[in-house]
mmCIF file with all atom_site columns, C-alpha atoms in Angstrom:
data_model
loop_
_atom_site.group_PDB
_atom_site.id
_atom_site.type_symbol
_atom_site.label_atom_id
_atom_site.label_alt_id
_atom_site.label_comp_id
_atom_site.label_asym_id
_atom_site.label_entity_id
_atom_site.label_seq_id
_atom_site.pdbx_PDB_ins_code
_atom_site.Cartn_x
_atom_site.Cartn_y
_atom_site.Cartn_z
_atom_site.occupancy
_atom_site.B_iso_or_equiv
_atom_site.pdbx_formal_charge
_atom_site.auth_seq_id
_atom_site.auth_comp_id
_atom_site.auth_asym_id
_atom_site.auth_atom_id
_atom_site.pdbx_PDB_model_num
ATOM 1   C CA . MET A 1 1   ? 49.364 -114.556 153.354 1.00 86.00 ? 1059 MET A CA 1
ATOM 2   C CA . ILE A 1 2   ? 48.767 -115.532 149.731 1.00 92.00 ? 1060 ILE A CA 1
ATOM 3   C CA . ASP A 1 3   ? 48.363 -119.230 148.911 1.00 94.00 ? 1061 ASP A CA 1
ATOM 4   C CA . THR A 1 4   ? 50.669 -119.487 145.901 1.00 93.00 ? 1062 THR A CA 1
ATOM 5   C CA . ASP A 1 5   ? 50.215 -123.277 145.942 1.00 94.00 ? 1063 ASP A CA 1
ATOM 6   C CA . ALA A 1 6   ? 46.529 -122.746 145.115 1.00 95.00 ? 1064 ALA A CA 1
ATOM 7   C CA . LEU A 1 7   ? 47.600 -120.698 142.098 1.00 95.00 ? 1065 LEU A CA 1
ATOM 8   C CA . ARG A 1 8   ? 50.112 -123.356 141.044 1.00 95.00 ? 1066 ARG A CA 1
ATOM 9   C CA . ARG A 1 9   ? 47.591 -126.214 141.466 1.00 95.00 ? 1067 ARG A CA 1
ATOM 10  C CA . GLN A 1 10  ? 44.722 -124.153 140.062 1.00 95.00 ? 1068 GLN A CA 1
ATOM 11  C CA . PRO A 1 11  ? 41.801 -126.386 140.958 1.00 96.00 ? 1069 PRO A CA 1
ATOM 12  C CA . GLU A 1 12  ? 38.828 -126.769 138.653 1.00 97.00 ? 1070 GLU A CA 1
ATOM 13  C CA . LEU A 1 13  ? 36.010 -124.422 139.708 1.00 98.00 ? 1071 LEU A CA 1
ATOM 14  C CA . ILE A 1 14  ? 32.486 -125.712 139.099 1.00 98.00 ? 1072 ILE A CA 1
ATOM 15  C CA . GLY A 1 15  ? 29.422 -123.504 138.845 1.00 97.00 ? 1073 GLY A CA 1
ATOM 16  C CA . GLU A 1 16  ? 25.841 -124.105 137.853 1.00 97.00 ? 1074 GLU A CA 1
ATOM 17  C CA . HIS A 1 17  ? 26.381 -123.508 134.121 1.00 98.00 ? 1075 HIS A CA 1
ATOM 18  C CA . VAL A 1 18  ? 30.139 -123.094 133.676 1.00 98.00 ? 1076 VAL A CA 1
ATOM 19  C CA . VAL A 1 19  ? 33.323 -124.842 134.711 1.00 98.00 ? 1077 VAL A CA 1
ATOM 20  C CA . LEU A 1 20  ? 36.645 -123.061 135.012 1.00 98.00 ? 1078 LEU A CA 1
ATOM 21  C CA . ALA A 1 21  ? 39.514 -125.361 134.033 1.00 98.00 ? 1079 ALA A CA 1
ATOM 22  C CA . GLN A 1 22  ? 43.268 -124.752 133.750 1.00 97.00 ? 1080 GLN A CA 1
ATOM 23  C CA . LEU A 1 23  ? 43.956 -122.943 130.483 1.00 97.00 ? 1081 LEU A CA 1
ATOM 24  C CA . ASP A 1 24  ? 46.517 -124.831 128.408 1.00 97.00 ? 1082 ASP A CA 1
ATOM 25  C CA . GLU A 1 25  ? 47.377 -125.785 124.820 1.00 97.00 ? 1083 GLU A CA 1
ATOM 26  C CA . THR A 1 26  ? 44.446 -128.209 124.537 1.00 97.00 ? 1084 THR A CA 1
ATOM 27  C CA . TYR A 1 27  ? 42.295 -125.089 123.970 1.00 97.00 ? 1085 TYR A CA 1
ATOM 28  C CA . LEU A 1 28  ? 44.393 -123.858 121.024 1.00 96.00 ? 1086 LEU A CA 1
ATOM 29  C CA . GLU A 1 29  ? 41.730 -124.107 118.319 1.00 96.00 ? 1087 GLU A CA 1
ATOM 30  C CA . PRO A 1 30  ? 38.956 -122.154 120.085 1.00 95.00 ? 1088 PRO A CA 1
ATOM 31  C CA . ALA A 1 31  ? 41.416 -119.688 121.662 1.00 95.00 ? 1089 ALA A CA 1
ATOM 32  C CA . TRP A 1 32  ? 42.963 -119.001 118.252 1.00 95.00 ? 1090 TRP A CA 1
ATOM 33  C CA . ARG A 1 33  ? 39.478 -118.328 116.823 1.00 93.00 ? 1091 ARG A CA 1
ATOM 34  C CA . ALA A 1 34  ? 38.655 -116.044 119.756 1.00 91.00 ? 1092 ALA A CA 1
ATOM 35  C CA . VAL A 1 35  ? 41.709 -113.764 119.342 1.00 92.00 ? 1093 VAL A CA 1
ATOM 36  C CA . ARG A 1 36  ? 40.603 -113.160 115.740 1.00 92.00 ? 1094 ARG A CA 1
ATOM 37  C CA . GLU A 1 37  ? 36.933 -112.427 116.569 1.00 89.00 ? 1095 GLU A CA 1
ATOM 38  C CA . PRO A 1 38  ? 36.396 -108.706 115.725 1.00 89.00 ? 1096 PRO A CA 1
ATOM 39  C CA . GLU A 1 39  ? 33.836 -107.953 118.458 1.00 86.00 ? 1097 GLU A CA 1
ATOM 40  C CA . THR A 1 40  ? 35.959 -109.611 121.149 1.00 88.00 ? 1098 THR A CA 1
ATOM 41  C CA . THR A 1 41  ? 39.060 -107.663 120.103 1.00 89.00 ? 1099 THR A CA 1
ATOM 42  C CA . ARG A 1 42  ? 37.055 -104.407 120.058 1.00 89.00 ? 1100 ARG A CA 1
ATOM 43  C CA . LEU A 1 43  ? 35.608 -104.965 123.531 1.00 84.00 ? 1101 LEU A CA 1
ATOM 44  C CA . THR A 1 44  ? 39.010 -105.908 124.968 1.00 87.00 ? 1102 THR A CA 1
ATOM 45  C CA . GLY A 1 45  ? 40.875 -103.174 123.072 1.00 88.00 ? 1103 GLY A CA 1
ATOM 46  C CA . THR A 1 46  ? 43.325 -105.697 121.640 1.00 89.00 ? 1104 THR A CA 1
ATOM 47  C CA . HIS A 1 47  ? 45.418 -104.098 118.889 1.00 89.00 ? 1105 HIS A CA 1
ATOM 48  C CA . THR A 1 48  ? 47.975 -106.914 118.739 1.00 90.00 ? 1106 THR A CA 1
ATOM 49  C CA . LYS A 1 49  ? 47.697 -109.377 115.852 1.00 91.00 ? 1107 LYS A CA 1
ATOM 50  C CA . PHE A 1 50  ? 48.822 -112.715 117.237 1.00 93.00 ? 1108 PHE A CA 1
ATOM 51  C CA . THR A 1 51  ? 50.163 -115.688 115.315 1.00 95.00 ? 1109 THR A CA 1
ATOM 52  C CA . GLU A 1 52  ? 48.878 -119.182 115.952 1.00 95.00 ? 1110 GLU A CA 1
ATOM 53  C CA . GLU A 1 53  ? 52.333 -120.161 117.235 1.00 97.00 ? 1111 GLU A CA 1
ATOM 54  C CA . GLN A 1 54  ? 52.312 -117.268 119.747 1.00 96.00 ? 1112 GLN A CA 1
ATOM 55  C CA . ILE A 1 55  ? 48.949 -118.433 121.078 1.00 96.00 ? 1113 ILE A CA 1
ATOM 56  C CA . ARG A 1 56  ? 50.156 -122.058 121.271 1.00 96.00 ? 1114 ARG A CA 1
ATOM 57  C CA . GLU A 1 57  ? 53.280 -121.069 123.213 1.00 97.00 ? 1115 GLU A CA 1
ATOM 58  C CA . TRP A 1 58  ? 51.350 -118.772 125.553 1.00 96.00 ? 1116 TRP A CA 1
ATOM 59  C CA . LEU A 1 59  ? 48.743 -121.461 126.309 1.00 97.00 ? 1117 LEU A CA 1
ATOM 60  C CA . ALA A 1 60  ? 51.454 -124.073 126.933 1.00 97.00 ? 1118 ALA A CA 1
ATOM 61  C CA . SER A 1 61  ? 53.131 -121.743 129.445 1.00 97.00 ? 1119 SER A CA 1
ATOM 62  C CA . ARG A 1 62  ? 50.032 -121.286 131.676 1.00 97.00 ? 1120 ARG A CA 1
ATOM 63  C CA . PRO A 1 63  ? 50.035 -124.430 133.883 1.00 96.00 ? 1121 PRO A CA 1
ATOM 64  C CA . GLY A 1 64  ? 52.079 -124.437 137.070 1.00 94.00 ? 1122 GLY A CA 1
ATOM 65  C CA . LEU A 1 65  ? 52.477 -120.680 137.529 1.00 95.00 ? 1123 LEU A CA 1
ATOM 66  C CA . ASP A 1 66  ? 52.373 -119.416 141.103 1.00 93.00 ? 1124 ASP A CA 1
ATOM 67  C CA . ASP A 1 67  ? 51.752 -115.736 140.390 1.00 95.00 ? 1125 ASP A CA 1
ATOM 68  C CA . ARG A 1 68  ? 48.515 -115.930 138.392 1.00 97.00 ? 1126 ARG A CA 1
ATOM 69  C CA . ALA A 1 69  ? 45.598 -118.173 137.449 1.00 97.00 ? 1127 ALA A CA 1
ATOM 70  C CA . ASP A 1 70  ? 44.535 -118.572 133.812 1.00 98.00 ? 1128 ASP A CA 1
ATOM 71  C CA . TYR A 1 71  ? 41.251 -120.421 133.374 1.00 98.00 ? 1129 TYR A CA 1
ATOM 72  C CA . ALA A 1 72  ? 39.336 -121.645 130.344 1.00 98.00 ? 1130 ALA A CA 1
ATOM 73  C CA . ILE A 1 73  ? 35.618 -120.943 130.707 1.00 98.00 ? 1131 ILE A CA 1
ATOM 74  C CA . LEU A 1 74  ? 33.744 -124.078 129.674 1.00 98.00 ? 1132 LEU A CA 1
ATOM 75  C CA . ARG A 1 75  ? 30.011 -124.618 129.334 1.00 98.00 ? 1133 ARG A CA 1
ATOM 76  C CA . GLY A 1 76  ? 29.089 -127.125 132.030 1.00 96.00 ? 1134 GLY A CA 1
ATOM 77  C CA . GLU A 1 77  ? 26.811 -129.316 129.914 1.00 96.00 ? 1135 GLU A CA 1
ATOM 78  C CA . ASP A 1 78  ? 29.295 -130.085 127.123 1.00 97.00 ? 1136 ASP A CA 1
ATOM 79  C CA . ARG A 1 79  ? 32.584 -128.408 128.164 1.00 97.00 ? 1137 ARG A CA 1
ATOM 80  C CA . ALA A 1 80  ? 32.540 -126.209 125.061 1.00 97.00 ? 1138 ALA A CA 1
ATOM 81  C CA . TYR A 1 81  ? 35.126 -123.407 125.249 1.00 97.00 ? 1139 TYR A CA 1
ATOM 82  C CA . LEU A 1 82  ? 33.453 -120.047 125.935 1.00 97.00 ? 1140 LEU A CA 1
ATOM 83  C CA . GLY A 1 83  ? 36.491 -117.865 126.662 1.00 96.00 ? 1141 GLY A CA 1
ATOM 84  C CA . ASP A 1 84  ? 39.051 -117.275 129.379 1.00 97.00 ? 1142 ASP A CA 1
ATOM 85  C CA . VAL A 1 85  ? 39.194 -115.544 132.740 1.00 98.00 ? 1143 VAL A CA 1
ATOM 86  C CA . VAL A 1 86  ? 42.406 -114.520 134.454 1.00 98.00 ? 1144 VAL A CA 1
ATOM 87  C CA . LEU A 1 87  ? 43.637 -113.475 137.865 1.00 98.00 ? 1145 LEU A CA 1
ATOM 88  C CA . SER A 1 88  ? 47.041 -111.816 137.340 1.00 97.00 ? 1146 SER A CA 1
ATOM 89  C CA . ASP A 1 89  ? 49.453 -109.170 138.607 1.00 97.00 ? 1147 ASP A CA 1
ATOM 90  C CA . ILE A 1 90  ? 49.406 -110.788 142.043 1.00 97.00 ? 1148 ILE A CA 1
ATOM 91  C CA . ASP A 1 91  ? 51.011 -108.539 144.658 1.00 96.00 ? 1149 ASP A CA 1
ATOM 92  C CA . GLU A 1 92  ? 51.747 -110.754 147.668 1.00 95.00 ? 1150 GLU A CA 1
ATOM 93  C CA . HIS A 1 93  ? 52.634 -107.880 149.989 1.00 96.00 ? 1151 HIS A CA 1
ATOM 94  C CA . ASN A 1 94  ? 49.391 -105.998 149.355 1.00 97.00 ? 1152 ASN A CA 1
ATOM 95  C CA . ARG A 1 95  ? 47.284 -109.129 148.750 1.00 98.00 ? 1153 ARG A CA 1
ATOM 96  C CA . SER A 1 96  ? 45.918 -107.757 145.491 1.00 98.00 ? 1154 SER A CA 1
ATOM 97  C CA . GLY A 1 97  ? 45.520 -108.857 141.917 1.00 98.00 ? 1155 GLY A CA 1
ATOM 98  C CA . SER A 1 98  ? 44.029 -107.908 138.567 1.00 98.00 ? 1156 SER A CA 1
ATOM 99  C CA . PHE A 1 99  ? 41.092 -109.473 136.765 1.00 98.00 ? 1157 PHE A CA 1
ATOM 100 C CA . ARG A 1 100 ? 40.281 -109.876 133.098 1.00 97.00 ? 1158 ARG A CA 1
ATOM 101 C CA . ILE A 1 101 ? 37.798 -111.900 131.100 1.00 96.00 ? 1159 ILE A CA 1
ATOM 102 C CA . ALA A 1 102 ? 37.224 -112.435 127.389 1.00 94.00 ? 1160 ALA A CA 1
ATOM 103 C CA . LEU A 1 103 ? 34.374 -114.417 125.888 1.00 94.00 ? 1161 LEU A CA 1
ATOM 104 C CA . THR A 1 104 ? 34.706 -115.946 122.429 1.00 93.00 ? 1162 THR A CA 1
ATOM 105 C CA . GLY A 1 105 ? 32.190 -113.721 120.690 1.00 88.00 ? 1163 GLY A CA 1
ATOM 106 C CA . PRO A 1 106 ? 28.606 -112.525 120.265 1.00 88.00 ? 1164 PRO A CA 1
ATOM 107 C CA . ASP A 1 107 ? 27.234 -116.084 120.163 1.00 91.00 ? 1165 ASP A CA 1
ATOM 108 C CA . VAL A 1 108 ? 27.985 -116.469 123.901 1.00 93.00 ? 1166 VAL A CA 1
ATOM 109 C CA . PHE A 1 109 ? 27.345 -112.873 125.053 1.00 92.00 ? 1167 PHE A CA 1
ATOM 110 C CA . GLY A 1 110 ? 24.336 -112.160 127.241 1.00 93.00 ? 1168 GLY A CA 1
ATOM 111 C CA . LYS A 1 111 ? 23.804 -115.709 128.507 1.00 96.00 ? 1169 LYS A CA 1
ATOM 112 C CA . GLY A 1 112 ? 25.216 -115.296 132.016 1.00 96.00 ? 1170 GLY A CA 1
ATOM 113 C CA . TYR A 1 113 ? 28.445 -117.199 131.367 1.00 97.00 ? 1171 TYR A CA 1
ATOM 114 C CA . GLY A 1 114 ? 30.663 -114.185 132.057 1.00 96.00 ? 1172 GLY A CA 1
ATOM 115 C CA . THR A 1 115 ? 28.814 -113.328 135.268 1.00 97.00 ? 1173 THR A CA 1
ATOM 116 C CA . GLU A 1 116 ? 29.111 -116.861 136.622 1.00 98.00 ? 1174 GLU A CA 1
ATOM 117 C CA . ALA A 1 117 ? 32.779 -117.149 135.621 1.00 98.00 ? 1175 ALA A CA 1
ATOM 118 C CA . THR A 1 118 ? 33.517 -113.818 137.306 1.00 98.00 ? 1176 THR A CA 1
ATOM 119 C CA . LYS A 1 119 ? 31.828 -114.890 140.538 1.00 98.00 ? 1177 LYS A CA 1
ATOM 120 C CA . LEU A 1 120 ? 33.681 -118.218 140.562 1.00 98.00 ? 1178 LEU A CA 1
ATOM 121 C CA . LEU A 1 121 ? 37.046 -116.535 140.055 1.00 98.00 ? 1179 LEU A CA 1
ATOM 122 C CA . LEU A 1 122 ? 36.356 -113.937 142.769 1.00 98.00 ? 1180 LEU A CA 1
ATOM 123 C CA . ASP A 1 123 ? 35.430 -116.677 145.242 1.00 97.00 ? 1181 ASP A CA 1
ATOM 124 C CA . PHE A 1 124 ? 38.704 -118.416 144.389 1.00 98.00 ? 1182 PHE A CA 1
ATOM 125 C CA . ALA A 1 125 ? 40.711 -115.165 144.672 1.00 98.00 ? 1183 ALA A CA 1
ATOM 126 C CA . PHE A 1 126 ? 39.303 -114.196 148.070 1.00 98.00 ? 1184 PHE A CA 1
ATOM 127 C CA . ASP A 1 127 ? 38.397 -117.474 149.762 1.00 97.00 ? 1185 ASP A CA 1
ATOM 128 C CA . VAL A 1 128 ? 41.206 -119.749 148.513 1.00 97.00 ? 1186 VAL A CA 1
ATOM 129 C CA . VAL A 1 129 ? 44.150 -117.604 147.369 1.00 98.00 ? 1187 VAL A CA 1
ATOM 130 C CA . GLY A 1 130 ? 43.658 -115.075 150.162 1.00 98.00 ? 1188 GLY A CA 1
ATOM 131 C CA . LEU A 1 131 ? 43.556 -111.811 148.248 1.00 98.00 ? 1189 LEU A CA 1
ATOM 132 C CA . HIS A 1 132 ? 42.120 -108.648 149.795 1.00 98.00 ? 1190 HIS A CA 1
ATOM 133 C CA . ARG A 1 133 ? 41.568 -106.646 146.582 1.00 98.00 ? 1191 ARG A CA 1
ATOM 134 C CA . VAL A 1 134 ? 40.903 -107.441 142.914 1.00 98.00 ? 1192 VAL A CA 1
ATOM 135 C CA . SER A 1 135 ? 40.868 -104.660 140.319 1.00 98.00 ? 1193 SER A CA 1
ATOM 136 C CA . LEU A 1 136 ? 40.093 -104.355 136.622 1.00 98.00 ? 1194 LEU A CA 1
ATOM 137 C CA . GLU A 1 137 ? 39.899 -101.953 133.731 1.00 97.00 ? 1195 GLU A CA 1
ATOM 138 C CA . VAL A 1 138 ? 36.959 -101.815 131.325 1.00 97.00 ? 1196 VAL A CA 1
ATOM 139 C CA . PHE A 1 139 ? 36.417 -99.622  128.285 1.00 95.00 ? 1197 PHE A CA 1
ATOM 140 C CA . GLU A 1 140 ? 33.534 -97.171  128.346 1.00 94.00 ? 1198 GLU A CA 1
ATOM 141 C CA . HIS A 1 141 ? 32.252 -98.639  125.071 1.00 91.00 ? 1199 HIS A CA 1
ATOM 142 C CA . ASN A 1 142 ? 31.567 -101.960 126.838 1.00 93.00 ? 1200 ASN A CA 1
ATOM 143 C CA . PRO A 1 143 ? 28.501 -101.259 129.031 1.00 93.00 ? 1201 PRO A CA 1
ATOM 144 C CA . ARG A 1 144 ? 27.502 -104.950 129.126 1.00 92.00 ? 1202 ARG A CA 1
ATOM 145 C CA . ALA A 1 145 ? 30.778 -105.832 130.871 1.00 95.00 ? 1203 ALA A CA 1
ATOM 146 C CA . ARG A 1 146 ? 30.413 -102.915 133.293 1.00 95.00 ? 1204 ARG A CA 1
ATOM 147 C CA . ARG A 1 147 ? 26.964 -104.195 134.305 1.00 95.00 ? 1205 ARG A CA 1
ATOM 148 C CA . VAL A 1 148 ? 28.368 -107.684 134.896 1.00 96.00 ? 1206 VAL A CA 1
ATOM 149 C CA . TYR A 1 149 ? 31.174 -106.315 137.062 1.00 97.00 ? 1207 TYR A CA 1
ATOM 150 C CA . GLU A 1 150 ? 28.762 -104.187 139.111 1.00 96.00 ? 1208 GLU A CA 1
ATOM 151 C CA . LYS A 1 151 ? 26.453 -107.185 139.512 1.00 96.00 ? 1209 LYS A CA 1
ATOM 152 C CA . CYS A 1 152 ? 29.431 -109.155 140.884 1.00 97.00 ? 1210 CYS A CA 1
ATOM 153 C CA . GLY A 1 153 ? 30.314 -106.445 143.416 1.00 97.00 ? 1211 GLY A CA 1
ATOM 154 C CA . PHE A 1 154 ? 32.961 -104.347 141.648 1.00 98.00 ? 1212 PHE A CA 1
ATOM 155 C CA . VAL A 1 155 ? 32.857 -100.625 142.440 1.00 97.00 ? 1213 VAL A CA 1
ATOM 156 C CA . ARG A 1 156 ? 33.910 -97.878  140.038 1.00 97.00 ? 1214 ARG A CA 1
ATOM 157 C CA . GLU A 1 157 ? 37.025 -96.163  141.364 1.00 98.00 ? 1215 GLU A CA 1
ATOM 158 C CA . GLY A 1 158 ? 38.290 -93.974  138.572 1.00 97.00 ? 1216 GLY A CA 1
ATOM 159 C CA . LEU A 1 159 ? 38.498 -92.919  134.975 1.00 97.00 ? 1217 LEU A CA 1
ATOM 160 C CA . GLN A 1 160 ? 41.431 -92.804  132.607 1.00 97.00 ? 1218 GLN A CA 1
ATOM 161 C CA . ARG A 1 161 ? 40.318 -90.264  130.050 1.00 97.00 ? 1219 ARG A CA 1
ATOM 162 C CA . GLU A 1 162 ? 40.904 -91.044  126.373 1.00 97.00 ? 1220 GLU A CA 1
ATOM 163 C CA . ALA A 1 163 ? 43.255 -93.933  127.121 1.00 96.00 ? 1221 ALA A CA 1
ATOM 164 C CA . LEU A 1 164 ? 42.288 -96.155  124.157 1.00 93.00 ? 1222 LEU A CA 1
ATOM 165 C CA . TRP A 1 165 ? 42.436 -95.201  120.480 1.00 95.00 ? 1223 TRP A CA 1
ATOM 166 C CA . TRP A 1 166 ? 40.034 -97.425  118.546 1.00 91.00 ? 1224 TRP A CA 1
ATOM 167 C CA . ASP A 1 167 ? 38.573 -97.014  115.069 1.00 90.00 ? 1225 ASP A CA 1
ATOM 168 C CA . GLY A 1 168 ? 39.557 -93.365  114.856 1.00 94.00 ? 1226 GLY A CA 1
ATOM 169 C CA . GLU A 1 169 ? 38.129 -92.365  118.232 1.00 94.00 ? 1227 GLU A CA 1
ATOM 170 C CA . TRP A 1 170 ? 39.380 -91.982  121.790 1.00 96.00 ? 1228 TRP A CA 1
ATOM 171 C CA . HIS A 1 171 ? 37.714 -94.068  124.508 1.00 95.00 ? 1229 HIS A CA 1
ATOM 172 C CA . ASP A 1 172 ? 37.868 -93.750  128.280 1.00 96.00 ? 1230 ASP A CA 1
ATOM 173 C CA . VAL A 1 173 ? 38.997 -96.586  130.532 1.00 97.00 ? 1231 VAL A CA 1
ATOM 174 C CA . ILE A 1 174 ? 37.030 -97.130  133.740 1.00 98.00 ? 1232 ILE A CA 1
ATOM 175 C CA . THR A 1 175 ? 38.848 -98.628  136.728 1.00 98.00 ? 1233 THR A CA 1
ATOM 176 C CA . MET A 1 176 ? 36.893 -100.807 139.134 1.00 98.00 ? 1234 MET A CA 1
ATOM 177 C CA . ALA A 1 177 ? 37.756 -102.952 142.147 1.00 98.00 ? 1235 ALA A CA 1
ATOM 178 C CA . ILE A 1 178 ? 36.229 -105.217 144.748 1.00 98.00 ? 1236 ILE A CA 1
ATOM 179 C CA . LEU A 1 179 ? 37.518 -105.858 148.270 1.00 98.00 ? 1237 LEU A CA 1
ATOM 180 C CA . LYS A 1 180 ? 37.256 -109.131 150.158 1.00 97.00 ? 1238 LYS A CA 1
ATOM 181 C CA . ASN A 1 181 ? 34.759 -107.611 152.595 1.00 96.00 ? 1239 ASN A CA 1
ATOM 182 C CA . ASP A 1 182 ? 32.593 -105.981 149.919 1.00 96.00 ? 1240 ASP A CA 1
ATOM 183 C CA . PRO A 1 183 ? 29.247 -107.660 149.243 1.00 91.00 ? 1241 PRO A CA 1
ATOM 184 C CA . ARG A 1 184 ? 29.475 -110.367 146.586 1.00 86.00 ? 1242 ARG A CA 1
ATOM 185 C CA . PRO A 1 185 ? 25.909 -110.952 145.438 1.00 80.00 ? 1243 PRO A CA 1
#
């Protein structure tokens, strides 16, 4: 049984260096900057060009949902916005969901924030929400993210060949997943 109330309430998740807080319109300014950061859009394969109003409306619609959890990743010491992490595509019958994360840019890459945020969200997904499986897709041109996912317990399950067209080249998409009973280092 999935705890949809936990998704709706979306409690703050506190780690050693990051805090995951409900994503909402109070994070408009840094979220708007992040969707225009070239390295972030390349690593996430985001072709869409958003408007500020689209981002505002999307952020305002996040609180209170019972079929997903959208979190702002905040640095623990000063609550600076570092990106977002999402548990979505919740399938109640199969107790599964999808995972995605996006950091704001190269200034926060490689500092462990993504790893800690991933671990916090997985603990929430399995131990609070009651999921059995969480899956993700990652582009082959993002080896740093793949290492983070493997470090957090995700296992490579498949390959979607040449599924992303970016800068005049085809890129493969790697599918990964973690089960509730898999080791979570």
